[in-house]
Amino acid sequence: GAVVSQHPSRVICKSGTSVKIECRSLDFQATTMFWYRQFPKQSLMLMATSNEGSKATYEQGVEKDKFLINHASLTLSTLTVTSAHPEDSSFYICSARRQRTGEKLFFGSGTQLSVL
Amino acid sequence: QKEVEQNSGPLSVPEGAIASLNCTYSDRVSQSFFWYRQYSGKSPELIMSIYSNGDKEDGRFTAQLNKASQYVSLLIRDSQPSDSATYLCAVNEFSGGYNKLIFGAGTRLAVHP
């Protein structure tokens, strides 16, 4: 199956710092990637759709100036949480859709962010 | 964003029994439905996809779809303790020019020996 690599797997940082999370599709090109956030015992909430070569599309209620998304190439999307605060602590998961597999999503392994 | 509803559980079944997980969705035009399994602290993994009304079987798993009732379910036969996880129902929604997967809150399944 398709492989999506996500790094880092765990981040602990001080309040006010910025954190960058990388998502790579290892064996396929992903024109579109998706970023989800999951709080404990809650579902995955779509934050934004990342588009190669253009601006990301953010879901309602997601601050685009706080969650910066860059999709620099067909295999790499990054999410930067700027000036992180404790309420940003969450599990962040990226995913990508591979052509010719319909609408199935392949997920990265997730990043657990803890802001002190 | 349309809604996907699941009973949060926990659903507790004995080993060897059939576990039945249910999901309803609000977007009538959705055509693609998925069941994902998620272990604690891990990302979701795809178990089944279903696109047509009726049943679809894959090993111990059977997905059932009823578009008229906007209902999709997952049956797990011969449940094993290793099946204990949270099961997420996901529905495809076309919005803003993209096909997006919208997830339910998940049902926690506990299979006890």
Short mmCIF file of C-alpha atoms in Angstrom, two decimals:
data_model
loop_
_atom_site.label_atom_id
_atom_site.label_comp_id
_atom_site.label_asym_id
_atom_site.label_seq_id
_atom_site.Cartn_x
_atom_site.Cartn_y
_atom_site.Cartn_z
CA GLY A 1 0.00 0.00 0.00
CA ALA A 2 0.89 3.62 -0.29
CA VAL A 3 3.18 5.00 2.42
CA VAL A 4 2.86 8.40 4.03
CA SER A 5 5.67 9.41 6.35
CA GLN A 6 5.12 12.00 9.07
CA HIS A 7 7.75 13.58 11.34
CA PRO A 8 8.27 14.15 14.14
CA SER A 9 6.13 11.61 15.96
CA ARG A 10 6.22 13.53 19.23
CA VAL A 11 7.02 17.11 20.14
CA ILE A 12 7.16 18.74 23.55
CA CYS A 13 7.71 22.49 23.46
CA LYS A 14 7.34 25.62 25.50
CA SER A 15 4.45 27.99 25.01
CA GLY A 16 5.18 30.60 22.35
CA THR A 17 7.45 28.48 20.17
CA SER A 18 6.66 27.34 16.65
CA VAL A 19 6.55 23.72 15.62
CA LYS A 20 6.89 22.33 12.11
CA ILE A 21 5.45 18.96 11.12
CA GLU A 22 6.41 17.28 7.84
CA CYS A 23 4.32 14.93 5.78
CA ARG A 24 5.81 13.03 2.85
CA SER A 25 4.29 10.63 0.38
CA LEU A 26 7.08 8.11 -0.15
CA ASP A 27 6.03 6.13 -3.18
CA PHE A 28 3.49 8.29 -4.95
CA GLN A 29 2.78 11.87 -5.88
CA ALA A 30 0.12 13.62 -3.85
CA THR A 31 -1.35 16.72 -5.43
CA THR A 32 -3.57 17.08 -2.41
CA MET A 33 -2.87 16.33 1.22
CA PHE A 34 -5.13 16.76 4.22
CA TRP A 35 -4.31 17.81 7.76
CA TYR A 36 -6.41 16.56 10.65
CA ARG A 37 -6.34 17.26 14.36
CA GLN A 38 -7.58 14.89 17.02
CA PHE A 39 -8.14 15.72 20.68
CA PRO A 40 -8.26 12.86 23.22
CA LYS A 41 -11.28 10.60 22.76
CA GLN A 42 -12.60 12.77 19.95
CA SER A 43 -12.79 12.27 16.23
CA LEU A 44 -10.45 13.49 13.54
CA MET A 45 -11.31 17.04 12.59
CA LEU A 46 -10.25 18.23 9.17
CA MET A 47 -8.19 21.39 9.51
CA ALA A 48 -7.18 22.14 5.95
CA THR A 49 -6.63 20.80 2.47
CA SER A 50 -3.09 21.30 1.24
CA ASN A 51 -2.60 21.89 -2.47
CA GLU A 52 0.70 21.59 -4.29
CA GLY A 53 1.75 24.94 -5.65
CA SER A 54 -1.14 26.95 -4.26
CA LYS A 55 -2.63 28.17 -1.02
CA ALA A 56 -4.19 25.74 1.40
CA THR A 57 -7.93 25.66 1.89
CA TYR A 58 -8.83 25.95 5.56
CA GLU A 59 -11.95 24.63 7.24
CA GLN A 60 -14.23 27.00 9.07
CA GLY A 61 -12.87 28.01 12.44
CA VAL A 62 -9.24 27.11 11.69
CA GLU A 63 -6.88 30.09 11.90
CA LYS A 64 -4.74 30.13 8.78
CA ASP A 65 -2.23 32.54 10.34
CA LYS A 66 -1.70 30.15 13.23
CA PHE A 67 -1.55 26.93 11.25
CA LEU A 68 0.70 27.62 8.28
CA ILE A 69 0.59 25.02 5.53
CA ASN A 70 3.11 24.76 2.73
CA HIS A 71 2.90 22.21 -0.05
CA ALA A 72 6.22 22.75 -1.73
CA SER A 73 6.31 19.67 -3.91
CA LEU A 74 4.17 16.74 -4.99
CA THR A 75 5.57 14.65 -2.14
CA LEU A 76 5.89 17.11 0.76
CA SER A 77 3.48 19.16 2.81
CA THR A 78 4.35 20.92 6.07
CA LEU A 79 2.20 22.23 8.89
CA THR A 80 3.68 24.88 11.15
CA VAL A 81 1.93 25.65 14.41
CA THR A 82 3.01 29.20 15.14
CA SER A 83 3.31 30.55 18.68
CA ALA A 84 1.96 27.34 20.13
CA HIS A 85 -0.08 27.43 23.32
CA PRO A 86 -1.25 24.63 25.63
CA GLU A 87 -4.65 24.53 23.93
CA ASP A 88 -2.88 23.57 20.69
CA SER A 89 -1.74 20.32 22.31
CA SER A 90 -3.25 17.60 20.18
CA PHE A 91 -2.57 14.71 17.82
CA TYR A 92 -1.96 16.04 14.31
CA ILE A 93 -2.31 13.63 11.40
CA CYS A 94 -1.63 14.17 7.74
CA SER A 95 -3.07 12.14 4.93
CA ALA A 96 -2.84 11.88 1.19
CA ARG A 97 -4.93 10.52 -1.59
CA ARG A 98 -3.24 8.48 -4.28
CA GLN A 99 -4.49 8.59 -7.83
CA ARG A 100 -6.25 5.48 -9.03
CA THR A 101 -7.18 4.41 -5.50
CA GLY A 102 -10.41 6.32 -5.53
CA GLU A 103 -11.17 8.29 -2.44
CA LYS A 104 -9.19 6.21 0.04
CA LEU A 105 -6.92 8.20 2.30
CA PHE A 106 -3.51 7.00 3.41
CA PHE A 107 -2.49 8.38 6.78
CA GLY A 108 0.81 9.39 8.26
CA SER A 109 1.69 8.04 11.68
CA GLY A 110 0.68 11.24 13.43
CA THR A 111 2.43 13.81 15.60
CA GLN A 112 1.60 14.19 19.27
CA LEU A 113 2.17 17.84 20.18
CA SER A 114 2.40 18.79 23.84
CA VAL A 115 2.77 22.49 24.64
CA LEU A 116 3.86 23.27 28.17
CA GLN B 1 -19.56 20.34 7.04
CA LYS B 2 -22.00 17.49 7.09
CA GLU B 3 -22.38 15.20 10.09
CA VAL B 4 -21.37 11.61 10.69
CA GLU B 5 -22.83 10.08 13.83
CA GLN B 6 -21.62 7.08 15.79
CA ASN B 7 -22.35 5.69 19.22
CA SER B 8 -19.22 6.33 21.26
CA GLY B 9 -19.54 3.09 23.23
CA PRO B 10 -17.76 1.31 24.67
CA LEU B 11 -19.22 -1.70 22.95
CA SER B 12 -18.18 -4.76 24.90
CA VAL B 13 -18.42 -8.21 23.30
CA PRO B 14 -17.02 -11.60 24.31
CA GLU B 15 -14.32 -13.22 22.24
CA GLY B 16 -15.80 -15.12 19.31
CA ALA B 17 -18.99 -13.07 19.16
CA ILE B 18 -20.16 -10.73 16.41
CA ALA B 19 -19.54 -7.04 16.98
CA SER B 20 -21.95 -4.68 15.23
CA LEU B 21 -20.93 -1.06 14.71
CA ASN B 22 -23.34 1.53 13.31
CA CYS B 23 -23.05 4.90 11.64
CA THR B 24 -25.47 7.44 10.18
CA TYR B 25 -24.65 10.37 7.97
CA SER B 26 -26.47 13.52 6.95
CA ASP B 27 -25.20 14.23 3.42
CA ARG B 28 -27.61 12.55 1.01
CA VAL B 29 -25.29 12.91 -1.96
CA SER B 30 -22.37 11.04 -0.40
CA GLN B 31 -21.34 8.05 -2.46
CA SER B 32 -18.28 6.67 -0.69
CA PHE B 33 -18.06 5.25 2.81
CA PHE B 34 -15.17 3.90 4.83
CA TRP B 35 -14.44 2.15 8.08
CA TYR B 36 -11.12 2.84 9.79
CA ARG B 37 -9.65 1.22 12.88
CA GLN B 38 -7.58 3.32 15.26
CA TYR B 39 -5.52 2.05 18.16
CA SER B 40 -4.75 4.46 20.97
CA GLY B 41 -2.01 6.91 20.00
CA LYS B 42 -1.87 5.64 16.42
CA SER B 43 -3.21 6.93 13.14
CA PRO B 44 -6.25 5.29 11.52
CA GLU B 45 -5.90 2.29 9.23
CA LEU B 46 -8.43 1.47 6.53
CA ILE B 47 -10.49 -1.67 7.04
CA MET B 48 -13.27 -1.47 4.48
CA SER B 49 -14.67 0.79 1.81
CA ILE B 50 -18.17 0.50 0.40
CA TYR B 51 -19.85 2.38 -2.42
CA SER B 52 -23.02 0.45 -3.31
CA ASN B 53 -26.09 -0.52 -1.34
CA GLY B 54 -25.92 -3.95 0.22
CA ASP B 55 -23.21 -5.98 1.87
CA LYS B 56 -19.51 -6.21 1.19
CA GLU B 57 -17.47 -8.93 2.86
CA ASP B 58 -13.73 -9.09 3.46
CA GLY B 59 -12.57 -11.85 5.75
CA ARG B 60 -14.16 -11.42 9.16
CA PHE B 61 -15.47 -7.99 8.25
CA THR B 62 -18.76 -7.14 6.52
CA ALA B 63 -19.76 -3.59 5.66
CA GLN B 64 -23.41 -2.83 5.02
CA LEU B 65 -24.73 0.26 3.28
CA ASN B 66 -28.25 1.60 2.98
CA LYS B 67 -28.23 4.94 1.19
CA ALA B 68 -31.99 5.44 1.51
CA SER B 69 -31.67 5.29 5.28
CA GLN B 70 -28.27 7.04 5.25
CA TYR B 71 -26.88 4.22 7.31
CA VAL B 72 -23.67 2.24 7.16
CA SER B 73 -22.56 -0.53 9.48
CA LEU B 74 -19.61 -2.81 10.13
CA LEU B 75 -19.91 -6.38 11.40
CA ILE B 76 -16.90 -8.14 12.85
CA ARG B 77 -17.33 -11.90 13.08
CA ASP B 78 -15.39 -14.09 15.51
CA SER B 79 -14.21 -11.02 17.41
CA GLN B 80 -10.72 -11.24 18.88
CA PRO B 81 -9.13 -9.26 21.71
CA SER B 82 -6.82 -7.75 19.11
CA ASP B 83 -9.89 -6.17 17.50
CA SER B 84 -10.25 -3.95 20.55
CA ALA B 85 -9.84 -0.44 19.18
CA THR B 86 -11.83 2.60 18.14
CA TYR B 87 -13.66 2.21 14.84
CA LEU B 88 -14.17 5.34 12.81
CA CYS B 89 -16.84 5.72 10.17
CA ALA B 90 -15.89 8.13 7.40
CA VAL B 91 -18.00 9.61 4.63
CA ASN B 92 -16.77 11.34 1.53
CA GLU B 93 -18.00 14.89 1.04
CA PHE B 94 -17.38 17.03 -2.01
CA SER B 95 -16.86 20.56 -0.80
CA GLY B 96 -14.82 23.55 -1.92
CA GLY B 97 -13.73 21.70 -5.02
CA TYR B 98 -12.27 18.75 -3.14
CA ASN B 99 -13.33 15.32 -2.02
CA LYS B 100 -12.89 15.31 1.74
CA LEU B 101 -13.33 12.56 4.28
CA ILE B 102 -15.49 13.50 7.23
CA PHE B 103 -15.14 11.27 10.27
CA GLY B 104 -17.53 10.24 12.98
CA ALA B 105 -16.43 10.40 16.61
CA GLY B 106 -15.74 6.67 16.62
CA THR B 107 -17.03 3.69 18.57
CA ARG B 108 -14.74 2.10 21.09
CA LEU B 109 -14.88 -1.70 20.88
CA ALA B 110 -13.68 -3.90 23.73
CA VAL B 111 -13.42 -7.65 23.08
CA HIS B 112 -12.94 -9.56 26.31
CA PRO B 113 -11.60 -13.13 26.54
#
